[in-house]
Coordinates of C-alpha atoms (C1' of nucleotides) in Angstrom, one line a residue:
Chain X
X1 CA 26.1 13.1 6.9
X2 CA 24.6 11.1 4.1
X3 CA 20.9 11.3 3.4
X4 CA 20.8 8.5 0.8
X5 CA 19.2 5.9 3.0
X6 CA 16.3 8.2 3.6
X7 CA 16.0 8.9 -0.1
X8 CA 16.1 5.2 -0.9
X9 CA 13.2 4.6 1.5
X10 CA 11.2 7.5 0.1
X11 CA 11.7 6.0 -3.4
X12 CA 10.6 2.6 -2.3
X13 CA 7.6 4.0 -0.6
X14 CA 6.7 6.0 -3.7
X15 CA 7.2 3.1 -6.1
X16 CA 5.2 0.9 -3.7
X17 CA 2.4 3.4 -3.7
X18 CA 2.4 3.5 -7.5
X19 CA 2.4 -0.2 -7.7
X20 CA -0.5 -0.3 -5.4
X21 CA -2.3 2.3 -7.5
X22 CA -1.6 0.1 -10.5
X23 CA -3.0 -2.9 -8.8
X24 CA -6.1 -0.8 -8.0
X25 CA -6.4 0.1 -11.6
X26 CA -6.0 -3.4 -12.9
X27 CA -8.5 -4.8 -10.4
X28 CA -11.2 -2.1 -11.0
X29 CA -12.5 -3.8 -14.1
X30 CA -13.3 -6.9 -12.1
X31 CA -14.3 -5.0 -8.9
X32 CA -11.2 -6.2 -7.1
X33 CA -9.3 -4.4 -4.4
X34 CA -5.6 -4.1 -4.6
X35 CA -5.3 -6.8 -1.9
X36 CA -7.2 -9.2 -4.1
X37 CA -4.9 -8.7 -7.0
X38 CA -1.9 -9.1 -4.7
X39 CA -3.4 -12.3 -3.4
X40 CA -3.8 -13.7 -6.9
X41 CA -0.2 -12.8 -7.8
X42 CA 1.0 -14.4 -4.6
X43 CA -0.8 -17.6 -5.3
X44 CA 0.7 -17.8 -8.8
X45 CA 4.1 -17.7 -7.2
X46 CA 3.7 -19.7 -4.0
X47 CA 5.1 -23.3 -3.7
X48 CA 3.3 -26.2 -2.3
X49 CA 4.0 -25.4 1.3
X50 CA 2.8 -21.9 1.0
X51 CA -0.5 -21.9 -0.7
X52 CA -2.6 -21.5 2.5
X53 CA -4.6 -18.6 4.0
X54 CA -2.1 -18.3 6.8
X55 CA 0.9 -17.9 4.5
X56 CA -0.9 -15.5 2.3
X57 CA -1.9 -13.4 5.3
X58 CA 1.6 -13.1 6.5
X59 CA 2.9 -12.3 3.0
X60 CA 0.6 -9.4 2.2
X61 CA 0.5 -8.2 5.8
X62 CA -3.1 -8.8 6.9
X63 CA -4.6 -10.9 9.6
X64 CA -5.9 -14.3 9.0
X65 CA -9.5 -13.1 9.6
X66 CA -9.2 -10.6 6.8
X67 CA -7.5 -13.0 4.6
X68 CA -10.4 -15.4 5.1
X69 CA -12.8 -12.7 3.9
X70 CA -10.8 -11.9 0.9
X71 CA -10.5 -15.5 -0.1
X72 CA -14.2 -15.9 0.3
X73 CA -14.7 -13.2 -2.2
X74 CA -12.1 -14.5 -4.7
X75 CA -13.8 -17.9 -4.4
X76 CA -17.2 -16.4 -5.0
X77 CA -15.8 -14.7 -8.1
X78 CA -14.4 -18.0 -9.3
X79 CA -10.8 -16.8 -9.4
X80 CA -9.4 -19.4 -6.9
X81 CA -10.2 -22.9 -5.8
X82 CA -9.9 -24.3 -2.3
X83 CA -9.2 -27.9 -1.5
X84 CA -8.4 -29.9 1.6
X85 CA -5.0 -31.0 2.7
X86 CA -4.7 -34.8 2.8
X87 CA -2.7 -35.0 5.9
X88 CA -4.0 -32.2 8.0
X89 CA -7.7 -31.7 7.6
X90 CA -7.6 -28.3 9.3
X91 CA -5.6 -26.7 6.6
X92 CA -7.1 -25.3 3.4
X93 CA -5.1 -25.2 0.3
X94 CA -5.5 -22.7 -2.4
X95 CA -4.9 -22.5 -6.1
X96 CA -5.7 -20.2 -9.0
X97 CA -8.6 -21.4 -11.1
X98 CA -8.6 -21.2 -14.9
X99 CA -10.3 -17.8 -14.6
X100 CA -7.7 -16.7 -12.1
X101 CA -4.8 -17.7 -14.4
X102 CA -6.6 -15.9 -17.2
X103 CA -7.1 -12.8 -15.2
X104 CA -3.4 -12.5 -14.5
X105 CA -2.5 -13.3 -18.0
X106 CA -4.8 -10.7 -19.4
X107 CA -3.8 -8.0 -17.0
X108 CA -0.2 -8.6 -16.5
X109 CA 0.1 -6.4 -13.4
X110 CA 3.8 -6.4 -13.6
X111 CA 4.2 -5.6 -17.3
X112 CA 4.1 -1.8 -17.0
X113 CA 6.7 -2.0 -14.3
X114 CA 9.0 -4.3 -16.2
X115 CA 8.8 -1.8 -19.0
X116 CA 9.7 1.0 -16.7
X117 CA 13.2 -0.5 -16.1
X118 CA 14.0 -0.8 -19.8
X119 CA 16.5 2.0 -19.8
X120 CA 18.5 0.6 -16.9
X121 CA 21.4 -1.6 -17.7
X122 CA 21.1 -5.2 -16.4
X123 CA 24.2 -4.7 -14.3
X124 CA 22.7 -1.7 -12.4
X125 CA 19.6 -3.6 -11.9
X126 CA 21.4 -6.5 -10.4
X127 CA 23.2 -4.1 -8.1
X128 CA 20.0 -2.5 -7.0
X129 CA 18.5 -6.0 -6.4
X130 CA 21.3 -7.1 -4.2
X131 CA 21.1 -3.9 -2.2
X132 CA 17.4 -4.2 -1.7
X133 CA 17.7 -7.9 -0.9
X134 CA 20.1 -7.1 1.8
X135 CA 17.9 -4.3 3.2
X136 CA 15.0 -6.7 3.3
X137 CA 16.9 -9.5 5.1
X138 CA 18.4 -7.1 7.6
X139 CA 15.0 -5.7 8.4
X140 CA 13.5 -9.1 8.7
X141 CA 16.3 -10.2 11.0
X142 CA 15.6 -7.1 13.2
X143 CA 11.9 -7.7 13.3
X144 CA 11.6 -11.4 13.3
X145 CA 9.5 -11.0 10.2
X146 CA 8.6 -14.1 8.3
X147 CA 11.2 -14.8 5.7
X148 CA 9.6 -15.8 2.4
X149 CA 12.4 -16.7 0.1
X150 CA 13.1 -19.3 -2.5
X151 CA 15.2 -22.4 -2.2
X152 CA 18.4 -20.9 -3.7
X153 CA 19.5 -19.4 -0.4
X154 CA 17.6 -21.5 2.0
X155 CA 19.1 -23.6 4.7
X156 CA 16.9 -26.6 4.1
X157 CA 17.6 -26.9 0.5
X158 CA 19.5 -30.0 -0.6
X159 CA 20.8 -30.9 -4.1
X160 CA 20.6 -34.6 -4.6
X161 CA 22.1 -34.7 -8.1
X162 CA 22.4 -32.6 -11.2
X163 CA 18.7 -31.8 -11.3
X164 CA 17.2 -33.5 -8.4
X165 CA 16.4 -31.4 -5.4
X166 CA 15.0 -31.9 -1.9
X167 CA 13.7 -29.8 1.0
X168 CA 15.4 -31.0 4.1
X169 CA 12.8 -29.7 6.4
X170 CA 9.8 -31.3 4.7
X171 CA 11.6 -34.2 3.2
X172 CA 10.0 -33.9 -0.2
X173 CA 11.6 -34.1 -3.6
X174 CA 11.3 -30.8 -5.5
X175 CA 11.1 -30.1 -9.2
X176 CA 13.5 -27.5 -10.6
X177 CA 10.7 -24.9 -11.3
X178 CA 9.4 -25.5 -7.8
X179 CA 12.7 -24.4 -6.3
X180 CA 12.2 -21.0 -7.7
X181 CA 8.8 -20.4 -6.1
X182 CA 8.1 -18.5 -3.0
X183 CA 8.3 -20.5 0.2
X184 CA 7.0 -19.7 3.6
X185 CA 9.4 -22.1 5.5
X186 CA 12.4 -20.3 4.1
X187 CA 15.3 -19.9 6.4
X188 CA 18.4 -18.0 5.4
X189 CA 21.4 -20.2 5.1
X190 CA 23.7 -19.7 8.0
X191 CA 21.1 -18.6 10.6
X192 CA 21.3 -20.9 13.6
X193 CA 18.9 -23.9 13.7
X194 CA 18.3 -23.5 17.4
X195 CA 16.1 -25.9 19.2
X196 CA 15.0 -28.9 17.2
X197 CA 14.4 -31.9 19.4
X198 CA 15.0 -32.5 23.0
Chain D
X1 CA 17.0 -13.9 -20.8
X2 CA 17.4 -11.9 -17.6
X3 CA 14.8 -12.1 -14.9
X4 CA 16.4 -9.4 -12.8
X5 CA 13.7 -6.7 -13.5
X6 CA 11.0 -9.0 -12.2
X7 CA 13.0 -9.7 -9.1
X8 CA 13.5 -6.0 -8.6
X9 CA 9.8 -5.4 -8.7
X10 CA 9.1 -8.2 -6.4
X11 CA 11.5 -6.8 -3.9
X12 CA 10.1 -3.4 -4.2
X13 CA 6.6 -4.7 -3.7
X14 CA 7.7 -6.8 -0.7
X15 CA 9.5 -3.9 0.9
X16 CA 6.5 -1.7 0.2
X17 CA 4.2 -4.2 1.9
X18 CA 6.4 -4.3 4.9
X19 CA 6.6 -0.6 5.1
X20 CA 2.9 -0.5 5.0
X21 CA 2.7 -3.1 7.7
X22 CA 5.1 -0.9 9.7
X23 CA 2.9 2.1 9.2
X24 CA 0.0 0.0 10.4
X25 CA 1.9 -1.0 13.5
X26 CA 3.0 2.6 14.2
X27 CA -0.5 3.9 13.8
X28 CA -2.3 1.2 15.8
X29 CA -1.5 3.0 19.1
X30 CA -3.4 6.0 18.0
X31 CA -6.0 4.1 16.1
X32 CA -4.7 5.4 12.8
X33 CA -4.8 3.6 9.5
X34 CA -1.7 3.3 7.3
X35 CA -3.0 6.0 5.0
X36 CA -3.3 8.4 7.9
X37 CA 0.3 7.9 8.8
X38 CA 1.3 8.3 5.2
X39 CA -0.6 11.5 5.1
X40 CA 1.2 12.9 8.2
X41 CA 4.5 12.0 6.7
X42 CA 3.6 13.6 3.5
X43 CA 2.5 16.8 5.2
X44 CA 5.8 16.9 7.0
X45 CA 7.6 16.9 3.6
X46 CA 5.3 19.0 1.4
X47 CA 6.3 22.5 0.3
X48 CA 4.0 25.5 0.3
X49 CA 2.3 24.7 -3.0
X50 CA 1.6 21.1 -2.1
X51 CA 0.0 21.1 1.3
X52 CA -3.6 20.7 0.0
X53 CA -6.1 17.9 0.0
X54 CA -5.8 17.6 -3.7
X55 CA -2.0 17.1 -3.8
X56 CA -2.1 14.7 -0.9
X57 CA -4.7 12.6 -2.6
X58 CA -2.6 12.3 -5.8
X59 CA 0.5 11.5 -3.8
X60 CA -0.9 8.7 -1.8
X61 CA -3.1 7.5 -4.7
X62 CA -6.6 8.0 -3.3
X63 CA -9.5 10.1 -4.6
X64 CA -10.2 13.5 -3.2
X65 CA -13.4 12.2 -1.6
X66 CA -11.5 9.7 0.5
X67 CA -8.7 12.2 1.2
X68 CA -11.4 14.6 2.5
X69 CA -12.6 11.9 4.9
X70 CA -9.2 11.0 6.1
X71 CA -8.3 14.6 6.8
X72 CA -11.5 15.1 8.7
X73 CA -10.4 12.3 10.9
X74 CA -6.9 13.6 11.4
X75 CA -8.4 17.0 12.2
X76 CA -10.8 15.5 14.8
X77 CA -7.8 13.8 16.4
X78 CA -6.0 17.1 16.5
X79 CA -3.0 16.0 14.4
X80 CA -3.4 18.5 11.6
X81 CA -4.7 22.0 11.2
X82 CA -6.5 23.5 8.3
X83 CA -6.5 27.1 7.2
X84 CA -7.8 29.1 4.3
X85 CA -5.7 30.2 1.4
X86 CA -5.5 34.0 1.2
X87 CA -5.8 34.3 -2.5
X88 CA -8.1 31.5 -3.4
X89 CA -10.8 30.9 -0.8
X90 CA -11.7 27.5 -2.3
X91 CA -8.5 25.9 -1.3
X92 CA -7.8 24.5 2.1
X93 CA -4.2 24.4 3.3
X94 CA -3.0 21.8 5.7
X95 CA -0.2 21.7 8.3
X96 CA 0.8 19.4 11.0
X97 CA -0.3 20.5 14.5
X98 CA 2.0 20.3 17.4
X99 CA 0.5 17.0 18.3
X100 CA 1.1 15.8 14.7
X101 CA 4.8 16.8 14.8
X102 CA 5.1 15.1 18.1
X103 CA 3.5 11.9 16.8
X104 CA 6.0 11.7 14.0
X105 CA 8.8 12.5 16.3
X106 CA 7.8 9.9 18.8
X107 CA 7.2 7.1 16.3
X108 CA 9.8 7.8 13.6
X109 CA 8.1 5.6 11.0
X110 CA 11.3 5.6 9.0
X111 CA 13.8 4.8 11.7
X112 CA 13.5 1.0 11.5
X113 CA 14.1 1.2 7.8
X114 CA 17.0 3.5 7.9
X115 CA 18.4 1.0 10.3
X116 CA 17.9 -1.8 7.9
X117 CA 20.3 -0.3 5.4
X118 CA 23.2 0.0 7.9
X119 CA 25.2 -2.8 6.4
X120 CA 25.1 -1.4 2.9
X121 CA 27.8 0.9 1.7
X122 CA 26.8 4.4 0.9
X123 CA 28.0 3.9 -2.6
X124 CA 25.8 0.9 -3.3
X125 CA 22.9 2.8 -1.8
X126 CA 23.5 5.7 -4.1
X127 CA 23.6 3.4 -7.1
X128 CA 20.3 1.8 -6.0
X129 CA 18.8 5.2 -5.5
X130 CA 19.7 6.3 -9.0
X131 CA 18.3 3.1 -10.5
X132 CA 15.1 3.4 -8.7
X133 CA 14.8 7.1 -9.5
X134 CA 15.2 6.3 -13.1
X135 CA 12.6 3.6 -12.9
X136 CA 10.2 6.0 -11.3
X137 CA 10.6 8.7 -13.8
X138 CA 10.3 6.3 -16.8
X139 CA 7.1 4.9 -15.3
X140 CA 5.8 8.3 -14.7
X141 CA 6.6 9.4 -18.2
X142 CA 4.8 6.3 -19.6
X143 CA 1.7 6.9 -17.4
X144 CA 1.5 10.6 -17.3
X145 CA 1.6 10.2 -13.5
X146 CA 1.9 13.4 -11.5
X147 CA 5.5 14.0 -10.9
X148 CA 6.2 15.0 -7.3
X149 CA 9.8 16.0 -7.2
X150 CA 11.9 18.6 -5.5
X151 CA 13.5 21.7 -7.0
X152 CA 16.9 20.2 -7.7
X153 CA 15.8 18.7 -11.0
X154 CA 12.8 20.9 -11.8
X155 CA 12.3 22.9 -14.9
X156 CA 10.9 25.9 -13.1
X157 CA 13.7 26.2 -10.6
X158 CA 15.9 29.3 -10.8
X159 CA 18.9 30.2 -8.9
X160 CA 19.1 33.9 -8.3
X161 CA 22.4 34.1 -6.5
X162 CA 24.5 32.0 -4.2
X163 CA 21.7 31.1 -1.9
X164 CA 18.7 32.8 -3.2
X165 CA 16.2 30.7 -5.2
X166 CA 13.0 31.2 -7.1
X167 CA 10.2 29.1 -8.6
X168 CA 9.7 30.3 -12.1
X169 CA 6.2 28.9 -12.3
X170 CA 4.8 30.6 -9.2
X171 CA 7.2 33.5 -9.1
X172 CA 8.0 33.1 -5.4
X173 CA 11.3 33.3 -3.7
X174 CA 12.2 30.1 -2.0
X175 CA 14.3 29.4 1.1
X176 CA 17.1 26.8 0.8
X177 CA 15.3 24.2 3.0
X178 CA 12.1 24.7 1.0
X179 CA 13.9 23.7 -2.2
X180 CA 14.3 20.3 -0.8
X181 CA 10.7 19.6 0.0
X182 CA 8.2 17.7 -2.1
X183 CA 6.5 19.7 -4.8
X184 CA 3.4 19.0 -6.7
X185 CA 4.2 21.3 -9.6
X186 CA 7.4 19.6 -10.3
X187 CA 8.3 19.2 -13.9
X188 CA 11.4 17.3 -15.0
X189 CA 14.0 19.5 -16.5
X190 CA 14.1 19.0 -20.2
X191 CA 10.5 18.0 -20.8
X192 CA 8.8 20.3 -23.3
X193 CA 7.0 23.2 -21.9
X194 CA 4.3 23.0 -24.6
X195 CA 1.4 25.5 -24.6
X196 CA 1.9 28.4 -22.3
X197 CA 0.2 31.4 -23.8
X198 CA -1.5 32.1 -27.0
Chain C
dA1 C1' -8.3 -39.4 27.2
dG2 C1' -7.7 -34.6 28.4
dA3 C1' -5.2 -30.3 27.6
dA4 C1' -3.0 -27.2 24.8
dA5 C1' -1.8 -25.7 20.2
dT6 C1' -3.0 -24.8 15.5
dG7 C1' -5.5 -23.5 11.0
dG8 C1' -9.6 -21.3 9.6
dT9 C1' -14.1 -19.0 9.9
dT10 C1' -17.3 -15.7 11.9
dT11 C1' -18.8 -11.5 13.8
dC12 C1' -18.4 -6.7 15.1
dG13 C1' -17.3 -1.8 14.7
dA14 C1' -14.6 1.8 12.7
dC15 C1' -12.7 3.1 8.6
dT16 C1' -11.4 3.1 3.3
dC17 C1' -12.5 4.0 -1.2
dG18 C1' -14.7 4.9 -5.7
dC19 C1' -18.7 7.1 -7.2
dT20 C1' -22.0 10.5 -7.7
dA21 C1' -24.0 14.5 -6.2
dC22 C1' -23.5 19.0 -4.2
dT23 C1' -21.5 23.7 -2.5
dA24 C1' -18.7 27.6 -2.9
dT25 C1' -15.4 30.2 -5.1
dA26 C1' -12.8 31.8 -9.3
dC27 C1' -12.4 33.2 -13.8
dA28 C1' -13.7 34.1 -18.6
dA29 C1' -17.0 36.0 -22.2
dG30 C1' -20.7 38.5 -23.5
Chain G
dC1 C1' -23.0 42.6 -14.2
dT2 C1' -24.6 38.3 -15.4
dT3 C1' -24.0 33.8 -17.1
dG4 C1' -21.5 30.1 -17.9
dT5 C1' -17.8 26.8 -16.8
dA6 C1' -13.9 25.1 -14.3
dT7 C1' -11.9 24.0 -9.9
dA8 C1' -11.3 22.9 -4.6
dG9 C1' -13.4 20.7 -1.4
dT10 C1' -17.4 18.1 1.1
dA11 C1' -21.3 14.7 1.9
dG12 C1' -23.6 10.4 1.4
dC13 C1' -23.9 5.6 -0.3
dG14 C1' -22.5 0.8 -0.6
dA15 C1' -19.1 -2.8 -0.8
dG16 C1' -15.2 -4.1 1.3
dT17 C1' -10.9 -3.9 4.6
dC18 C1' -9.0 -4.7 8.9
dG19 C1' -7.9 -6.0 13.9
dA20 C1' -9.7 -8.1 17.7
dA21 C1' -12.0 -11.6 19.9
dA22 C1' -14.9 -15.5 20.0
dC23 C1' -15.4 -19.8 18.1
dC24 C1' -14.9 -24.7 15.6
dA25 C1' -12.5 -28.6 14.2
dT26 C1' -8.5 -31.0 14.1
dT27 C1' -3.9 -32.3 15.6
dT28 C1' -0.4 -32.9 19.0
dC29 C1' 1.5 -33.2 23.4
dT30 C1' 1.4 -35.6 27.8

DNA sequence: AGAAATGGTTTCGACTCGCTACTATACAAG
DNA sequence: CTTGTATAGTAGCGAGTCGAAACCATTTCT
């Protein structure tokens, strides 16, 4: 019997712990909790559909109530800005403020980690990435977890021309950089559409 | 330029978040926080040198003050037992109680995850494991993080005979199963011993 | 228009977590 | 044997997390 899967999980857990500890360290100057740092990082990577409290909450795995609190704090600290959605006046949209961008730029939470992979060949990294990606998507399929992916492998993604893209679900044109951001509405290509209209 | 390292980190972070969320879910029946579950899991895997509040705190990345609190709670709930060390009466040793063992057995925090790797070939998993292991050890080397490994690759490990082992640092005989547990005193084979005696 | 759903905020209570004492034991030097 | 000094752990404080439930405001369904 092979114990590798267990070892893999242990490693991921351990690395995750250390990343969390790193986030704690990075945030301690500014009196920020790990979750706050994660939230800032998320906002820097979220596309236009996904910059809401709700999406953030799902991504980092907290309830919307807690998310609301954390966002309040980040707002007080001037690291994020909130603005109303034009179409739906219930939804609040979020973006990093100048200070928020600066904070991420100064601290580069991911730099130390990127550095830690320097001895590993690009090829091995790509292999690891694909294995982890598959693990993630299997787990999500099992648990109906919210997907959170980017356009590349999304069912709703449409390529209009050489460099014109479109989200079939929302109907918007998308810029090339935007297609690489994190999206909440992501649906893995190939999964059944199910019930649309009656 | 290759973005794979960043993607790898993102995946690890995401998986780590989900594991944490899973720990939260598992613990919610018993009113346990994720950290509590992690602590129980750690104790189930720690060897005889590593079942102390101190080691636990370092492993999960909290301070000893916080660890003390959490252990108090786990003790009140009857999930762990504390006992004195014979040699050094300052140190408190920890072990899972019957109820604690049962809790882990009932909930199997890792089962869902093990399941999530079912579609990945053992070979790819092993490759991913080795890449992550290397990332971890590079990161630890950079940051002087506490090591936490098992005997297999530890500097102090000695093989007396076919199935008799010994820890050179502590001088104890070790059983075969014990050599696979997590140890706090772990030192990667090959790193300089430095200053021992004068 | 009324009912149900949805996105966010608020409040509450138990707990985390870093920090700063503080206690008790161990160990080293005089 | 006493007097440090280091080490393992605990206790208390204050800000914040977090889930749960109640609550608004707005949208959507009928």
